[in-house]
Amino acid sequence: MSTTSQIKKIGVFTSGGDAPGMNAAIRAVVRTAISSGVEVTGILQGYVGMIENKMTALQMRDMANIIQRGGTILKTGRSAEFLKPEYRKKAADNLKSHSIDGLICIGGDGSFRGAQALWAEYQIPIIGIAGTIDNDVYGCDDTIGFDTAVNTALSAIDKIRDTADSHDRIFIVEVMGRDSGYIASAVGVAGGAEEILTPENIIPVDKIVEKLKESRARGKTSSILITAEGQKPGRAYDLADSIRKKSGLDAKVCILGHQQRGGSPTANDRILASRLGHAAVLALLAGKKNLMIGSQGKILTEISLAEATTKSKTADKTLIHLARALSV
Ligand code: F6P
């Protein structure tokens, strides 16, 4: 298949925290583009590689055996320099020197803000695909990597349940999510947690203690509390300390950390990534620009990057209520 599009060479990059399924998205982008007669350049380490001119041509066969791999073969990065106009100029000059005339950015809303700046200043057409385990990007139900992260955390929580039950213990499990309670809410319900604490759902320690005491009085011998890391990774230790001081109850802590970012993507993440990567290339070749392609229900949707980066999406509080209602 060849194209009549203006776009002859696409640059693809992953940016921000890595997420399982990013490789499946890269594969979909490269294979769709090359099948359409368009060349692809991989930009390494996100905006860092754009500034430092770390780019490499990608071919069909480079995509073999990556659909099942976690991480990102293009590497990723968070670039403070890209916030400065002089570095964006450098990046734009590098893209020009490689004859890249369209970009596909796989990342979160911070990465999309960078993409928007490139469009505003240098009119390089960009399509975004949301890839972050946090699932905190407006305009899509799920981001690439969220489902895998939830399942990774869940499998750890199931194991913690065994030991919590054997020892009649309380455990506080801390999951990722700086500004977002999506992982916490999902694993809280799926893991049968007693309480879920998220950046959007701060619960006073007194209330938690009261709840734990009531549970014990009803005959519960072990409890799992889930907390998102919020702005302070390790906050689960502070919470355990406060519970101990207020009630004398001992709470063990398990911080799941970066293991949630790795591992082989689930089928759902591979399918989502493949659909979005394919659609992103077709959108770019159809002359669309400055959009994010997302999936809502079973339908692929397009919203402007401006909307995706200015509107926010927060975890569904009904999941928190559900976990509470079912942990009686
Ligand atoms: O990618 C999202 C995320 O994993 C957040 O949940 C977390 O707060 C943050 O990235 C950690 O980032 P870093 O790996 O750069 O410390």
mmCIF file of C-alpha atoms and ligand atoms in Angstrom:
data_model
loop_
_atom_site.group_PDB
_atom_site.id
_atom_site.type_symbol
_atom_site.label_atom_id
_atom_site.label_comp_id
_atom_site.label_asym_id
_atom_site.label_seq_id
_atom_site.Cartn_x
_atom_site.Cartn_y
_atom_site.Cartn_z
ATOM 1 C CA MET A 1 0.000 0.000 0.000
ATOM 2 C CA SER A 2 1.438 3.414 -0.849
ATOM 3 C CA THR A 3 0.246 6.815 0.287
ATOM 4 C CA THR A 4 -0.523 10.119 -1.355
ATOM 5 C CA SER A 5 0.021 11.832 1.976
ATOM 6 C CA GLN A 6 2.384 14.767 2.453
ATOM 7 C CA ILE A 7 4.056 12.751 5.174
ATOM 8 C CA LYS A 8 6.974 10.694 3.950
ATOM 9 C CA LYS A 9 8.798 9.997 7.199
ATOM 10 C CA ILE A 10 7.362 9.592 10.682
ATOM 11 C CA GLY A 11 9.306 9.931 13.917
ATOM 12 C CA VAL A 12 8.056 7.824 16.815
ATOM 13 C CA PHE A 13 9.077 8.168 20.437
ATOM 14 C CA THR A 14 8.124 7.068 23.941
ATOM 15 C CA SER A 15 8.228 9.611 26.726
ATOM 16 C CA GLY A 16 7.720 9.871 30.495
ATOM 17 C CA GLY A 17 7.403 6.754 32.655
ATOM 18 C CA ASP A 18 7.557 3.546 30.636
ATOM 19 C CA ALA A 19 4.440 1.394 30.443
ATOM 20 C CA PRO A 20 3.913 -2.224 29.381
ATOM 21 C CA GLY A 21 2.479 -2.220 25.870
ATOM 22 C CA MET A 22 4.613 0.660 24.580
ATOM 23 C CA ASN A 23 6.531 -1.838 22.418
ATOM 24 C CA ALA A 24 3.296 -3.166 20.960
ATOM 25 C CA ALA A 25 2.376 0.431 20.062
ATOM 26 C CA ILE A 26 5.782 1.062 18.441
ATOM 27 C CA ARG A 27 5.369 -2.161 16.439
ATOM 28 C CA ALA A 28 1.931 -1.083 15.237
ATOM 29 C CA VAL A 29 3.208 2.364 14.249
ATOM 30 C CA VAL A 30 6.237 1.050 12.357
ATOM 31 C CA ARG A 31 4.430 -1.747 10.549
ATOM 32 C CA THR A 32 1.437 0.411 9.585
ATOM 33 C CA ALA A 33 3.677 3.207 8.342
ATOM 34 C CA ILE A 34 6.030 1.022 6.302
ATOM 35 C CA SER A 35 3.082 -0.890 4.818
ATOM 36 C CA SER A 36 1.765 2.521 3.724
ATOM 37 C CA GLY A 37 5.051 3.416 2.015
ATOM 38 C CA VAL A 38 6.214 5.760 4.779
ATOM 39 C CA GLU A 39 9.615 5.581 6.476
ATOM 40 C CA VAL A 40 9.969 5.560 10.257
ATOM 41 C CA THR A 41 12.668 6.925 12.508
ATOM 42 C CA GLY A 42 12.811 5.931 16.158
ATOM 43 C CA ILE A 43 13.731 8.805 18.465
ATOM 44 C CA LEU A 44 15.557 7.442 21.514
ATOM 45 C CA GLN A 45 14.813 8.498 25.115
ATOM 46 C CA GLY A 46 11.882 10.711 24.216
ATOM 47 C CA TYR A 47 12.560 14.431 24.117
ATOM 48 C CA VAL A 48 16.091 13.820 25.399
ATOM 49 C CA GLY A 49 16.963 12.000 22.168
ATOM 50 C CA MET A 50 15.195 14.650 20.121
ATOM 51 C CA ILE A 51 17.436 17.322 21.641
ATOM 52 C CA GLU A 52 20.598 15.200 21.535
ATOM 53 C CA ASN A 53 19.919 13.890 18.032
ATOM 54 C CA LYS A 54 19.689 10.234 19.035
ATOM 55 C CA MET A 55 17.632 8.765 16.225
ATOM 56 C CA THR A 56 17.661 5.550 14.271
ATOM 57 C CA ALA A 57 15.835 4.198 11.218
ATOM 58 C CA LEU A 58 13.312 1.461 12.064
ATOM 59 C CA GLN A 59 12.498 -1.412 9.726
ATOM 60 C CA MET A 60 9.754 -4.054 9.684
ATOM 61 C CA ARG A 61 11.996 -6.777 11.064
ATOM 62 C CA ASP A 62 13.201 -4.592 13.958
ATOM 63 C CA MET A 63 9.694 -5.081 15.286
ATOM 64 C CA ALA A 64 9.964 -8.866 15.531
ATOM 65 C CA ASN A 65 9.414 -10.336 18.997
ATOM 66 C CA ILE A 66 8.693 -7.101 20.807
ATOM 67 C CA ILE A 67 4.915 -7.299 21.183
ATOM 68 C CA GLN A 68 5.293 -9.353 24.374
ATOM 69 C CA ARG A 69 8.105 -7.304 25.911
ATOM 70 C CA GLY A 70 7.634 -4.772 28.699
ATOM 71 C CA GLY A 71 9.541 -1.477 28.773
ATOM 72 C CA THR A 72 10.251 0.361 25.540
ATOM 73 C CA ILE A 73 12.864 -0.561 22.938
ATOM 74 C CA LEU A 74 13.182 3.162 22.176
ATOM 75 C CA LYS A 75 13.970 3.932 25.826
ATOM 76 C CA THR A 76 12.273 6.857 27.468
ATOM 77 C CA GLY A 77 13.052 9.933 29.496
ATOM 78 C CA ARG A 78 11.729 12.975 31.283
ATOM 79 C CA SER A 79 13.366 16.083 29.849
ATOM 80 C CA ALA A 80 13.511 19.287 31.886
ATOM 81 C CA GLU A 81 15.459 20.928 29.048
ATOM 82 C CA PHE A 82 12.571 20.522 26.626
ATOM 83 C CA LEU A 83 10.619 23.050 28.699
ATOM 84 C CA LYS A 84 13.033 25.713 27.409
ATOM 85 C CA PRO A 85 12.465 27.201 23.905
ATOM 86 C CA GLU A 86 16.158 27.031 22.920
ATOM 87 C CA TYR A 87 16.170 23.240 23.399
ATOM 88 C CA ARG A 88 12.907 22.850 21.508
ATOM 89 C CA LYS A 89 14.582 24.693 18.636
ATOM 90 C CA LYS A 90 17.453 22.236 18.770
ATOM 91 C CA ALA A 91 14.970 19.357 18.734
ATOM 92 C CA ALA A 92 13.062 20.828 15.784
ATOM 93 C CA ASP A 93 16.345 21.364 13.850
ATOM 94 C CA ASN A 94 17.305 17.736 14.483
ATOM 95 C CA LEU A 95 13.927 16.501 13.272
ATOM 96 C CA LYS A 96 14.361 18.594 10.129
ATOM 97 C CA SER A 97 17.848 17.221 9.514
ATOM 98 C CA HIS A 98 16.331 13.706 9.524
ATOM 99 C CA SER A 99 13.518 14.857 7.167
ATOM 100 C CA ILE A 100 10.908 13.861 9.734
ATOM 101 C CA ASP A 101 7.624 15.479 8.799
ATOM 102 C CA GLY A 102 5.247 13.962 11.350
ATOM 103 C CA LEU A 103 5.532 12.614 14.881
ATOM 104 C CA ILE A 104 3.833 10.015 17.021
ATOM 105 C CA CYS A 105 4.260 10.514 20.745
ATOM 106 C CA ILE A 106 3.526 7.629 23.113
ATOM 107 C CA GLY A 107 3.337 8.977 26.658
ATOM 108 C CA GLY A 108 1.277 10.787 29.257
ATOM 109 C CA ASP A 109 -0.122 14.304 29.467
ATOM 110 C CA GLY A 110 3.273 15.848 30.290
ATOM 111 C CA SER A 111 4.635 14.384 27.049
ATOM 112 C CA PHE A 112 1.633 15.728 25.157
ATOM 113 C CA ARG A 113 2.317 19.225 26.483
ATOM 114 C CA GLY A 114 5.769 19.010 24.902
ATOM 115 C CA ALA A 115 4.179 17.812 21.663
ATOM 116 C CA GLN A 116 1.832 20.767 21.654
ATOM 117 C CA ALA A 117 4.713 23.193 22.074
ATOM 118 C CA LEU A 118 6.469 21.640 19.064
ATOM 119 C CA TRP A 119 3.316 22.038 17.014
ATOM 120 C CA ALA A 120 2.754 25.626 18.147
ATOM 121 C CA GLU A 121 6.328 26.726 17.449
ATOM 122 C CA TYR A 122 7.390 24.587 14.476
ATOM 123 C CA GLN A 123 4.113 23.225 13.016
ATOM 124 C CA ILE A 124 5.322 19.636 13.121
ATOM 125 C CA PRO A 125 2.148 17.511 12.957
ATOM 126 C CA ILE A 126 1.879 15.264 15.996
ATOM 127 C CA ILE A 127 -0.513 12.526 17.056
ATOM 128 C CA GLY A 128 -0.466 11.352 20.679
ATOM 129 C CA ILE A 129 -1.239 7.920 22.088
ATOM 130 C CA ALA A 130 -1.708 7.711 25.851
ATOM 131 C CA GLY A 131 0.786 5.330 27.430
ATOM 132 C CA THR A 132 1.220 5.480 31.206
ATOM 133 C CA ILE A 133 0.405 3.032 33.971
ATOM 134 C CA ASP A 134 -1.358 5.853 35.868
ATOM 135 C CA ASN A 135 -4.346 6.015 33.473
ATOM 136 C CA ASP A 136 -4.692 9.719 34.215
ATOM 137 C CA VAL A 137 -5.101 11.029 30.676
ATOM 138 C CA TYR A 138 -8.367 12.690 29.709
ATOM 139 C CA GLY A 139 -10.169 11.442 26.606
ATOM 140 C CA CYS A 140 -9.602 7.701 26.839
ATOM 141 C CA ASP A 141 -10.995 4.983 29.083
ATOM 142 C CA ASP A 142 -7.657 3.285 29.606
ATOM 143 C CA THR A 143 -4.072 4.217 28.858
ATOM 144 C CA ILE A 144 -1.570 1.671 27.541
ATOM 145 C CA GLY A 145 0.029 -0.095 30.523
ATOM 146 C CA PHE A 146 -2.710 0.470 33.072
ATOM 147 C CA ASP A 147 -4.228 -3.004 32.764
ATOM 148 C CA THR A 148 -0.846 -4.711 33.118
ATOM 149 C CA ALA A 149 0.122 -2.589 36.128
ATOM 150 C CA VAL A 150 -3.169 -3.432 37.829
ATOM 151 C CA ASN A 151 -2.658 -7.137 37.227
ATOM 152 C CA THR A 152 0.953 -7.000 38.435
ATOM 153 C CA ALA A 153 -0.117 -5.269 41.636
ATOM 154 C CA LEU A 154 -3.007 -7.654 42.063
ATOM 155 C CA SER A 155 -0.835 -10.734 41.822
ATOM 156 C CA ALA A 156 1.393 -9.294 44.597
ATOM 157 C CA ILE A 157 -1.639 -8.489 46.749
ATOM 158 C CA ASP A 158 -2.961 -12.026 46.385
ATOM 159 C CA LYS A 159 0.337 -13.298 47.779
ATOM 160 C CA ILE A 160 0.278 -10.788 50.624
ATOM 161 C CA ARG A 161 -3.230 -11.999 51.475
ATOM 162 C CA ASP A 162 -1.848 -15.480 52.143
ATOM 163 C CA THR A 163 0.660 -14.299 54.711
ATOM 164 C CA ALA A 164 -1.711 -11.680 56.167
ATOM 165 C CA ASP A 165 -4.236 -14.436 56.750
ATOM 166 C CA SER A 166 -1.705 -16.882 58.249
ATOM 167 C CA HIS A 167 -0.485 -14.304 60.763
ATOM 168 C CA ASP A 168 -3.771 -12.450 61.357
ATOM 169 C CA ARG A 169 -2.143 -9.232 60.216
ATOM 170 C CA ILE A 170 -3.018 -5.863 58.793
ATOM 171 C CA PHE A 171 -1.107 -4.934 55.645
ATOM 172 C CA ILE A 172 -0.834 -1.571 53.938
ATOM 173 C CA VAL A 173 0.073 -2.055 50.297
ATOM 174 C CA GLU A 174 1.346 1.007 48.458
ATOM 175 C CA VAL A 175 0.832 1.152 44.715
ATOM 176 C CA MET A 176 2.037 3.727 42.174
ATOM 177 C CA GLY A 177 0.177 6.872 41.230
ATOM 178 C CA ARG A 178 1.579 10.277 42.045
ATOM 179 C CA ASP A 179 -1.540 12.232 41.176
ATOM 180 C CA SER A 180 -3.840 9.410 40.328
ATOM 181 C CA GLY A 181 -5.792 6.803 42.239
ATOM 182 C CA TYR A 182 -6.656 4.601 39.248
ATOM 183 C CA ILE A 183 -4.348 1.704 40.094
ATOM 184 C CA ALA A 184 -5.247 1.887 43.794
ATOM 185 C CA SER A 185 -8.997 1.895 43.101
ATOM 186 C CA ALA A 186 -8.865 -0.981 40.628
ATOM 187 C CA VAL A 187 -6.639 -3.260 42.708
ATOM 188 C CA GLY A 188 -8.518 -2.280 45.843
ATOM 189 C CA VAL A 189 -11.756 -3.723 44.488
ATOM 190 C CA ALA A 190 -10.136 -6.662 42.680
ATOM 191 C CA GLY A 191 -7.963 -7.481 45.693
ATOM 192 C CA GLY A 192 -10.761 -7.244 48.263
ATOM 193 C CA ALA A 193 -9.213 -4.343 50.168
ATOM 194 C CA GLU A 194 -10.868 -2.907 53.225
ATOM 195 C CA GLU A 195 -10.030 0.700 52.416
ATOM 196 C CA ILE A 196 -8.509 2.540 49.453
ATOM 197 C CA LEU A 197 -6.578 5.764 49.903
ATOM 198 C CA THR A 198 -5.873 7.859 46.830
ATOM 199 C CA PRO A 199 -4.746 11.418 46.106
ATOM 200 C CA GLU A 200 -8.452 12.156 45.526
ATOM 201 C CA ASN A 201 -9.620 10.242 48.602
ATOM 202 C CA ILE A 202 -7.679 11.210 51.704
ATOM 203 C CA ILE A 203 -9.061 9.505 54.803
ATOM 204 C CA PRO A 204 -8.180 10.664 58.340
ATOM 205 C CA VAL A 205 -6.213 8.056 60.322
ATOM 206 C CA ASP A 206 -8.848 8.076 63.077
ATOM 207 C CA LYS A 207 -11.414 6.817 60.598
ATOM 208 C CA ILE A 208 -9.110 4.062 59.394
ATOM 209 C CA VAL A 209 -8.394 2.967 62.962
ATOM 210 C CA GLU A 210 -12.119 2.971 63.754
ATOM 211 C CA LYS A 211 -12.771 0.816 60.702
ATOM 212 C CA LEU A 212 -10.014 -1.650 61.566
ATOM 213 C CA LYS A 213 -11.283 -1.981 65.109
ATOM 214 C CA GLU A 214 -14.831 -2.566 63.891
ATOM 215 C CA SER A 215 -13.579 -5.235 61.479
ATOM 216 C CA ARG A 216 -11.719 -7.017 64.269
ATOM 217 C CA ALA A 217 -14.838 -6.816 66.455
ATOM 218 C CA ARG A 218 -16.819 -8.483 63.655
ATOM 219 C CA GLY A 219 -14.361 -11.365 63.604
ATOM 220 C CA LYS A 220 -12.064 -10.328 60.769
ATOM 221 C CA THR A 221 -8.543 -11.465 61.490
ATOM 222 C CA SER A 222 -6.637 -9.861 58.638
ATOM 223 C CA SER A 223 -7.045 -6.705 56.574
ATOM 224 C CA ILE A 224 -5.531 -5.204 53.453
ATOM 225 C CA LEU A 225 -5.462 -1.448 52.969
ATOM 226 C CA ILE A 226 -4.372 -0.021 49.626
ATOM 227 C CA THR A 227 -2.774 3.377 49.303
ATOM 228 C CA ALA A 228 -1.565 5.209 46.215
ATOM 229 C CA GLU A 229 1.921 6.630 46.719
ATOM 230 C CA GLY A 230 0.687 10.177 46.031
ATOM 231 C CA GLN A 231 3.314 12.896 46.291
ATOM 232 C CA LYS A 232 5.350 10.912 48.797
ATOM 233 C CA PRO A 233 6.425 7.389 47.853
ATOM 234 C CA GLY A 234 6.804 5.514 51.135
ATOM 235 C CA ARG A 235 3.825 7.224 52.758
ATOM 236 C CA ALA A 236 2.529 3.763 53.723
ATOM 237 C CA TYR A 237 5.177 3.707 56.461
ATOM 238 C CA ASP A 238 3.847 6.994 57.890
ATOM 239 C CA LEU A 239 0.345 5.589 57.827
ATOM 240 C CA ALA A 240 1.435 2.386 59.593
ATOM 241 C CA ASP A 241 3.185 4.491 62.259
ATOM 242 C CA SER A 242 0.100 6.623 62.839
ATOM 243 C CA ILE A 243 -2.139 3.556 63.082
ATOM 244 C CA ARG A 244 0.265 1.994 65.590
ATOM 245 C CA LYS A 245 0.435 5.166 67.690
ATOM 246 C CA LYS A 246 -3.317 5.719 67.708
ATOM 247 C CA SER A 247 -4.447 2.152 68.242
ATOM 248 C CA GLY A 248 -1.574 -0.129 69.130
ATOM 249 C CA LEU A 249 -2.494 -2.186 66.052
ATOM 250 C CA ASP A 250 0.524 -3.374 64.110
ATOM 251 C CA ALA A 251 0.354 -2.825 60.361
ATOM 252 C CA LYS A 252 2.924 -4.305 57.981
ATOM 253 C CA VAL A 253 3.902 -2.353 54.903
ATOM 254 C CA CYS A 254 4.552 -3.513 51.353
ATOM 255 C CA ILE A 255 5.584 -1.007 48.720
ATOM 256 C CA LEU A 256 5.154 -2.430 45.245
ATOM 257 C CA GLY A 257 7.065 0.333 43.461
ATOM 258 C CA HIS A 258 8.511 0.121 39.983
ATOM 259 C CA GLN A 259 7.742 -3.557 39.400
ATOM 260 C CA GLN A 260 4.317 -2.194 38.395
ATOM 261 C CA ARG A 261 5.943 -0.491 35.423
ATOM 262 C CA GLY A 262 7.543 -3.622 34.020
ATOM 263 C CA GLY A 263 6.589 -7.050 32.788
ATOM 264 C CA SER A 264 4.976 -8.555 29.753
ATOM 265 C CA PRO A 265 1.853 -6.585 28.760
ATOM 266 C CA THR A 266 -1.556 -8.201 29.195
ATOM 267 C CA ALA A 267 -3.622 -9.114 26.155
ATOM 268 C CA ASN A 268 -5.777 -6.019 26.765
ATOM 269 C CA ASP A 269 -2.761 -3.719 26.702
ATOM 270 C CA ARG A 270 -1.336 -5.347 23.563
ATOM 271 C CA ILE A 271 -4.659 -5.013 21.765
ATOM 272 C CA LEU A 272 -5.168 -1.405 22.877
ATOM 273 C CA ALA A 273 -1.606 -0.478 21.878
ATOM 274 C CA SER A 274 -1.961 -2.166 18.487
ATOM 275 C CA ARG A 275 -5.250 -0.403 17.741
ATOM 276 C CA LEU A 276 -3.988 3.016 18.830
ATOM 277 C CA GLY A 277 -0.627 2.715 17.059
ATOM 278 C CA HIS A 278 -2.310 1.691 13.808
ATOM 279 C CA ALA A 279 -4.937 4.451 14.045
ATOM 280 C CA ALA A 280 -2.338 7.092 14.908
ATOM 281 C CA VAL A 281 -0.415 6.476 11.688
ATOM 282 C CA LEU A 282 -3.581 6.503 9.578
ATOM 283 C CA ALA A 283 -4.622 9.778 11.216
ATOM 284 C CA LEU A 284 -1.258 11.380 10.508
ATOM 285 C CA LEU A 285 -1.335 10.206 6.891
ATOM 286 C CA ALA A 286 -4.874 11.556 6.533
ATOM 287 C CA GLY A 287 -3.508 15.002 7.374
ATOM 288 C CA LYS A 288 -4.712 15.112 10.979
ATOM 289 C CA LYS A 289 -2.536 16.791 13.554
ATOM 290 C CA ASN A 290 -2.290 17.853 17.158
ATOM 291 C CA LEU A 291 -4.682 15.112 18.274
ATOM 292 C CA MET A 292 -4.712 12.299 20.756
ATOM 293 C CA ILE A 293 -6.230 9.013 19.658
ATOM 294 C CA GLY A 294 -7.944 7.218 22.515
ATOM 295 C CA SER A 295 -10.351 4.388 23.047
ATOM 296 C CA GLN A 296 -13.727 4.934 24.701
ATOM 297 C CA GLY A 297 -15.864 1.857 24.998
ATOM 298 C CA LYS A 298 -15.090 -0.092 21.852
ATOM 299 C CA ILE A 299 -14.718 3.032 19.747
ATOM 300 C CA LEU A 300 -11.533 4.882 18.838
ATOM 301 C CA THR A 301 -11.880 8.596 19.486
ATOM 302 C CA GLU A 302 -9.905 11.716 18.639
ATOM 303 C CA ILE A 303 -9.556 14.780 20.833
ATOM 304 C CA SER A 304 -7.235 17.744 20.502
ATOM 305 C CA LEU A 305 -4.001 17.579 22.461
ATOM 306 C CA ALA A 306 -5.102 20.870 24.027
ATOM 307 C CA GLU A 307 -8.177 19.173 25.465
ATOM 308 C CA ALA A 308 -6.234 16.083 26.537
ATOM 309 C CA THR A 309 -3.752 18.208 28.458
ATOM 310 C CA THR A 310 -6.072 20.750 30.036
ATOM 311 C CA LYS A 311 -8.921 18.534 31.161
ATOM 312 C CA SER A 312 -8.431 16.027 33.898
ATOM 313 C CA LYS A 313 -9.739 12.566 34.545
ATOM 314 C CA THR A 314 -9.995 11.198 38.045
ATOM 315 C CA ALA A 315 -10.515 7.706 39.340
ATOM 316 C CA ASP A 316 -14.080 6.581 39.813
ATOM 317 C CA LYS A 317 -15.002 7.026 43.486
ATOM 318 C CA THR A 318 -17.703 4.396 43.186
ATOM 319 C CA LEU A 319 -14.941 1.769 43.196
ATOM 320 C CA ILE A 320 -13.796 3.044 46.593
ATOM 321 C CA HIS A 321 -17.364 2.817 47.907
ATOM 322 C CA LEU A 322 -17.720 -0.650 46.396
ATOM 323 C CA ALA A 323 -14.567 -1.958 48.083
ATOM 324 C CA ARG A 324 -15.839 -0.568 51.396
ATOM 325 C CA ALA A 325 -19.298 -2.054 50.916
ATOM 326 C CA LEU A 326 -17.922 -5.498 50.134
ATOM 327 C CA SER A 327 -15.294 -5.695 52.851
ATOM 328 C CA VAL A 328 -17.840 -6.159 55.639
HETATM 329 O O1 F6P B 1 4.720 6.551 35.094
HETATM 330 C C1 F6P B 1 3.913 6.975 36.123
HETATM 331 C C2 F6P B 1 4.623 6.772 37.434
HETATM 332 O O2 F6P B 1 4.972 5.416 37.592
HETATM 333 C C3 F6P B 1 3.853 7.270 38.636
HETATM 334 O O3 F6P B 1 2.887 6.379 39.093
HETATM 335 C C4 F6P B 1 4.963 7.503 39.604
HETATM 336 O O4 F6P B 1 4.566 8.411 40.597
HETATM 337 C C5 F6P B 1 6.066 8.031 38.744
HETATM 338 O O5 F6P B 1 5.822 7.517 37.447
HETATM 339 C C6 F6P B 1 7.445 7.642 39.171
HETATM 340 O O6 F6P B 1 8.354 8.171 38.266
HETATM 341 P P1 F6P B 1 9.903 7.831 38.265
HETATM 342 O O7 F6P B 1 10.067 6.425 37.794
HETATM 343 O O8 F6P B 1 10.492 8.800 37.315
HETATM 344 O O9 F6P B 1 10.374 7.984 39.665
#
